[in-house]
Amino acid sequence: MEVDSVPGGNSVSSAIPSNTMSAAAAASCAPSSKLTQLSESLKLEHQFMRVPFEHYKKTIRTNHRIVEKEISSVVSSVVDVADSELSPGDAVQRLNSLVFRLQGLKRKLEEGGLAENMQAQKCRARIDHLESADAENLCEWNNTRLKRILVDYMLRMSYYDTAEKLAKDSDILDFVDIDVFHEAKKVIIALNNKDVAPALAWCSENKSRLKKSKSKFEFQLRLQEFIELVRAVKHLDAIAYARKYLSPWGGTYLKEVQRVMATLAFKGTTECPTYKVLFEAKQWDYLVEQFKQEFCKLYGMTFESLLNIFLQAGLSALKTPFCYEDDCTKEDPLSQELFRKLAMPLPFSKQHHSKLVCYITKDLMDTENPPLVLPNGHVYSTKAMEEMARKNNGVIQCPRTGDICNFSNLVKSYIS
């Protein structure tokens, strides 16, 4: 007897555009199982739509800041020229420089407008892709989705060239976030090279949003810069740096500031456990991981890659105590040792109901096709036993053990 467990619990629910469900409604003539599968698949596409939209909003905010800054500066310069007693020649020269500045602003706005249009088109392409999903092309749609998930995993693991090649070959560049991850690539490479400047610039670009989420990433970067000055025995520079960059954080993270200031009394080679950890190289690895988390939060991404999430969900749904028994059927993926290792830290599936599947016919055993128990204890479906008895003049042979008995010796089992 095979037991195919059905996991219980609530399905994943995330906000998605309402018009993405029109595809499922249009496919009402398709089998209900496929429609249900399609509906559940679309519920998992929150990140698919959120990331390009957040990128689009960020580009708009950046362009808006550039305009505000340049216009404010130009207006201020015009007022200064009007109030000053310059000769006509000097005034014309100052105004010409302002004209050149405005022309430069125009070029920046044109470039920004192109970037906005490209990102708006990407959002439109993703909406169209979700709307194109229906029960008829579900297999092809899921294949595209698998490639998207693989590209997402490669980008998170910093396999940028491989991810880009797969996206180009599969013609899914509009469905993946390569341009977004290239923004993170510069910061990650710099942090791995013990350089915090690009990370601080990224914090400055996203200051308002990081402040809103109460992020302490910029503070961690400042602490690390201070530690590097202490490591280089530049104590005066470290004190000046602390006054300028760490003191504003004192009201929020006083204990951390006091702890790091105490390193001025120690060398980078100290053996004191409290301060030795601050000089260890793994602090840079911690900053890389911290940046990845802040980056994902900023764009509405999951912290774990989608590949890991789907694998864990699938393995957990399949995992039952029966999977680890010696007589576990070979058709169960968790009968394989590698899958068992992957599933080891995951919880067992939460089961509200179980299905009994016939070993011979693979049909479901229920009230219409009840299970029959052989004298040796093995269970098969009524249809399978009747078919075998019809072919062998009422004789039944167990396909697992080879034991032989008459059909009349079988006992019906009841499912409660």
PDB file of N, CA, C and O in Angstrom, residues 52-68 108-109 111-121 123 205-206 209 299:
ATOM      1  N   PRO A  52      10.172  45.147 -10.249  1.00  0.00           N
ATOM      2  CA  PRO A  52      10.281  46.195 -11.277  1.00  0.00           C
ATOM      3  C   PRO A  52       9.510  47.462 -10.914  1.00  0.00           C
ATOM      4  O   PRO A  52       9.914  48.566 -11.283  1.00  0.00           O
ATOM      5  N   PHE A  53       8.412  47.309 -10.180  1.00  0.00           N
ATOM      6  CA  PHE A  53       7.635  48.482  -9.774  1.00  0.00           C
ATOM      7  C   PHE A  53       8.429  49.338  -8.793  1.00  0.00           C
ATOM      8  O   PHE A  53       8.444  50.561  -8.891  1.00  0.00           O
ATOM      9  N   GLU A  54       9.109  48.695  -7.834  1.00  0.00           N
ATOM     10  CA  GLU A  54       9.931  49.446  -6.878  1.00  0.00           C
ATOM     11  C   GLU A  54      11.104  50.113  -7.594  1.00  0.00           C
ATOM     12  O   GLU A  54      11.499  51.241  -7.257  1.00  0.00           O
ATOM     13  N   HIS A  55      11.674  49.426  -8.577  1.00  0.00           N
ATOM     14  CA  HIS A  55      12.778  49.997  -9.357  1.00  0.00           C
ATOM     15  C   HIS A  55      12.284  51.217 -10.145  1.00  0.00           C
ATOM     16  O   HIS A  55      12.975  52.243 -10.259  1.00  0.00           O
ATOM     17  N   TYR A  56      11.101  51.102 -10.697  1.00  0.00           N
ATOM     18  CA  TYR A  56      10.474  52.201 -11.441  1.00  0.00           C
ATOM     19  C   TYR A  56      10.268  53.411 -10.531  1.00  0.00           C
ATOM     20  O   TYR A  56      10.598  54.551 -10.891  1.00  0.00           O
ATOM     21  N   LYS A  57       9.736  53.175  -9.343  1.00  0.00           N
ATOM     22  CA  LYS A  57       9.510  54.274  -8.399  1.00  0.00           C
ATOM     23  C   LYS A  57      10.832  54.923  -7.983  1.00  0.00           C
ATOM     24  O   LYS A  57      10.913  56.146  -7.831  1.00  0.00           O
ATOM     25  N   LYS A  58      11.866  54.114  -7.797  1.00  0.00           N
ATOM     26  CA  LYS A  58      13.158  54.653  -7.394  1.00  0.00           C
ATOM     27  C   LYS A  58      13.732  55.560  -8.482  1.00  0.00           C
ATOM     28  O   LYS A  58      14.291  56.626  -8.190  1.00  0.00           O
ATOM     29  N   THR A  59      13.601  55.154  -9.740  1.00  0.00           N
ATOM     30  CA  THR A  59      14.093  55.980 -10.850  1.00  0.00           C
ATOM     31  C   THR A  59      13.352  57.308 -10.907  1.00  0.00           C
ATOM     32  O   THR A  59      13.962  58.366 -11.125  1.00  0.00           O
ATOM     33  N   ILE A  60      12.046  57.265 -10.698  1.00  0.00           N
ATOM     34  CA  ILE A  60      11.256  58.501 -10.696  1.00  0.00           C
ATOM     35  C   ILE A  60      11.713  59.425  -9.570  1.00  0.00           C
ATOM     36  O   ILE A  60      11.876  60.641  -9.766  1.00  0.00           O
ATOM     37  N   ARG A  61      11.934  58.858  -8.385  1.00  0.00           N
ATOM     38  CA  ARG A  61      12.379  59.681  -7.245  1.00  0.00           C
ATOM     39  C   ARG A  61      13.749  60.296  -7.524  1.00  0.00           C
ATOM     40  O   ARG A  61      13.994  61.464  -7.196  1.00  0.00           O
ATOM     41  N   THR A  62      14.658  59.508  -8.116  1.00  0.00           N
ATOM     42  CA  THR A  62      15.999  60.008  -8.426  1.00  0.00           C
ATOM     43  C   THR A  62      15.934  61.160  -9.412  1.00  0.00           C
ATOM     44  O   THR A  62      16.594  62.204  -9.225  1.00  0.00           O
ATOM     45  N   ASN A  63      15.153  61.011 -10.474  1.00  0.00           N
ATOM     46  CA  ASN A  63      15.010  62.076 -11.465  1.00  0.00           C
ATOM     47  C   ASN A  63      14.394  63.325 -10.839  1.00  0.00           C
ATOM     48  O   ASN A  63      14.794  64.459 -11.151  1.00  0.00           O
ATOM     49  N   HIS A  64      13.447  63.127  -9.947  1.00  0.00           N
ATOM     50  CA  HIS A  64      12.794  64.258  -9.279  1.00  0.00           C
ATOM     51  C   HIS A  64      13.794  65.023  -8.402  1.00  0.00           C
ATOM     52  O   HIS A  64      13.805  66.272  -8.395  1.00  0.00           O
ATOM     53  N   ARG A  65      14.647  64.283  -7.694  1.00  0.00           N
ATOM     54  CA  ARG A  65      15.648  64.933  -6.847  1.00  0.00           C
ATOM     55  C   ARG A  65      16.635  65.743  -7.689  1.00  0.00           C
ATOM     56  O   ARG A  65      17.046  66.847  -7.301  1.00  0.00           O
ATOM     57  N   ILE A  66      17.037  65.181  -8.836  1.00  0.00           N
ATOM     58  CA  ILE A  66      17.980  65.883  -9.710  1.00  0.00           C
ATOM     59  C   ILE A  66      17.389  67.201 -10.191  1.00  0.00           C
ATOM     60  O   ILE A  66      18.040  68.252 -10.178  1.00  0.00           O
ATOM     61  N   VAL A  67      16.133  67.155 -10.613  1.00  0.00           N
ATOM     62  CA  VAL A  67      15.462  68.363 -11.100  1.00  0.00           C
ATOM     63  C   VAL A  67      15.361  69.410  -9.991  1.00  0.00           C
ATOM     64  O   VAL A  67      15.692  70.593 -10.193  1.00  0.00           O
ATOM     65  N   GLU A  68      14.907  68.978  -8.814  1.00  0.00           N
ATOM     66  CA  GLU A  68      14.757  69.921  -7.701  1.00  0.00           C
ATOM     67  C   GLU A  68      16.083  70.581  -7.349  1.00  0.00           C
ATOM     68  O   GLU A  68      16.150  71.805  -7.143  1.00  0.00           O
ATOM     69  N   LYS A 108      20.190  64.988 -18.876  1.00  0.00           N
ATOM     70  CA  LYS A 108      19.971  64.038 -17.786  1.00  0.00           C
ATOM     71  C   LYS A 108      18.515  63.598 -17.715  1.00  0.00           C
ATOM     72  O   LYS A 108      18.213  62.419 -17.495  1.00  0.00           O
ATOM     73  N   LEU A 109      17.612  64.563 -17.914  1.00  0.00           N
ATOM     74  CA  LEU A 109      16.192  64.227 -17.868  1.00  0.00           C
ATOM     75  C   LEU A 109      15.785  63.327 -19.030  1.00  0.00           C
ATOM     76  O   LEU A 109      14.941  62.445 -18.866  1.00  0.00           O
ATOM     77  N   GLU A 111      17.749  61.111 -20.476  1.00  0.00           N
ATOM     78  CA  GLU A 111      18.250  59.781 -20.109  1.00  0.00           C
ATOM     79  C   GLU A 111      17.367  59.145 -19.040  1.00  0.00           C
ATOM     80  O   GLU A 111      17.050  57.954 -19.104  1.00  0.00           O
ATOM     81  N   GLY A 112      16.977  59.970 -18.057  1.00  0.00           N
ATOM     82  CA  GLY A 112      16.095  59.462 -17.005  1.00  0.00           C
ATOM     83  C   GLY A 112      14.745  59.050 -17.551  1.00  0.00           C
ATOM     84  O   GLY A 112      14.165  58.046 -17.122  1.00  0.00           O
ATOM     85  N   GLY A 113      14.222  59.839 -18.507  1.00  0.00           N
ATOM     86  CA  GLY A 113      12.941  59.490 -19.124  1.00  0.00           C
ATOM     87  C   GLY A 113      13.011  58.178 -19.873  1.00  0.00           C
ATOM     88  O   GLY A 113      12.069  57.374 -19.814  1.00  0.00           O
ATOM     89  N   LEU A 114      14.125  57.934 -20.565  1.00  0.00           N
ATOM     90  CA  LEU A 114      14.292  56.657 -21.271  1.00  0.00           C
ATOM     91  C   LEU A 114      14.322  55.492 -20.282  1.00  0.00           C
ATOM     92  O   LEU A 114      13.720  54.445 -20.522  1.00  0.00           O
ATOM     93  N   ALA A 115      15.038  55.703 -19.153  1.00  0.00           N
ATOM     94  CA  ALA A 115      15.099  54.646 -18.130  1.00  0.00           C
ATOM     95  C   ALA A 115      13.710  54.371 -17.558  1.00  0.00           C
ATOM     96  O   ALA A 115      13.325  53.216 -17.354  1.00  0.00           O
ATOM     97  N   GLU A 116      12.944  55.431 -17.312  1.00  0.00           N
ATOM     98  CA  GLU A 116      11.579  55.252 -16.790  1.00  0.00           C
ATOM     99  C   GLU A 116      10.708  54.486 -17.786  1.00  0.00           C
ATOM    100  O   GLU A 116       9.951  53.587 -17.398  1.00  0.00           O
ATOM    101  N   ASN A 117      10.814  54.843 -19.064  1.00  0.00           N
ATOM    102  CA  ASN A 117      10.009  54.163 -20.085  1.00  0.00           C
ATOM    103  C   ASN A 117      10.361  52.687 -20.178  1.00  0.00           C
ATOM    104  O   ASN A 117       9.478  51.831 -20.312  1.00  0.00           O
ATOM    105  N   MET A 118      11.653  52.380 -20.108  1.00  0.00           N
ATOM    106  CA  MET A 118      12.076  50.976 -20.175  1.00  0.00           C
ATOM    107  C   MET A 118      11.522  50.178 -19.007  1.00  0.00           C
ATOM    108  O   MET A 118      11.060  49.048 -19.162  1.00  0.00           O
ATOM    109  N   GLN A 119      11.553  50.779 -17.818  1.00  0.00           N
ATOM    110  CA  GLN A 119      11.058  50.071 -16.638  1.00  0.00           C
ATOM    111  C   GLN A 119       9.535  49.952 -16.657  1.00  0.00           C
ATOM    112  O   GLN A 119       8.980  48.943 -16.211  1.00  0.00           O
ATOM    113  N   ALA A 120       8.857  50.972 -17.201  1.00  0.00           N
ATOM    114  CA  ALA A 120       7.401  50.876 -17.343  1.00  0.00           C
ATOM    115  C   ALA A 120       7.026  49.768 -18.329  1.00  0.00           C
ATOM    116  O   ALA A 120       6.068  49.016 -18.114  1.00  0.00           O
ATOM    117  N   GLN A 121       7.811  49.644 -19.403  1.00  0.00           N
ATOM    118  CA  GLN A 121       7.567  48.584 -20.382  1.00  0.00           C
ATOM    119  C   GLN A 121       7.801  47.206 -19.763  1.00  0.00           C
ATOM    120  O   GLN A 121       7.094  46.248 -20.077  1.00  0.00           O
ATOM    121  N   CYS A 123       7.340  46.431 -16.605  1.00  0.00           N
ATOM    122  CA  CYS A 123       6.156  46.158 -15.777  1.00  0.00           C
ATOM    123  C   CYS A 123       4.989  45.692 -16.647  1.00  0.00           C
ATOM    124  O   CYS A 123       4.271  44.743 -16.308  1.00  0.00           O
ATOM    125  N   GLU A 205      21.633  57.222  -1.282  1.00  0.00           N
ATOM    126  CA  GLU A 205      20.598  57.239  -2.323  1.00  0.00           C
ATOM    127  C   GLU A 205      19.242  56.800  -1.780  1.00  0.00           C
ATOM    128  O   GLU A 205      18.194  57.263  -2.245  1.00  0.00           O
ATOM    129  N   ASN A 206      19.285  55.882  -0.820  1.00  0.00           N
ATOM    130  CA  ASN A 206      18.035  55.310  -0.300  1.00  0.00           C
ATOM    131  C   ASN A 206      17.809  55.687   1.160  1.00  0.00           C
ATOM    132  O   ASN A 206      17.200  54.931   1.915  1.00  0.00           O
ATOM    133  N   ARG A 209      14.134  55.722   2.710  1.00  0.00           N
ATOM    134  CA  ARG A 209      13.500  54.412   2.847  1.00  0.00           C
ATOM    135  C   ARG A 209      14.178  53.564   3.910  1.00  0.00           C
ATOM    136  O   ARG A 209      13.527  52.814   4.631  1.00  0.00           O
ATOM    137  N   TYR A 299      13.504  46.265  -2.219  1.00  0.00           N
ATOM    138  CA  TYR A 299      12.807  45.953  -3.467  1.00  0.00           C
ATOM    139  C   TYR A 299      11.656  44.963  -3.281  1.00  0.00           C
ATOM    140  O   TYR A 299      11.060  44.522  -4.260  1.00  0.00           O
TER     141      TYR A 299
END
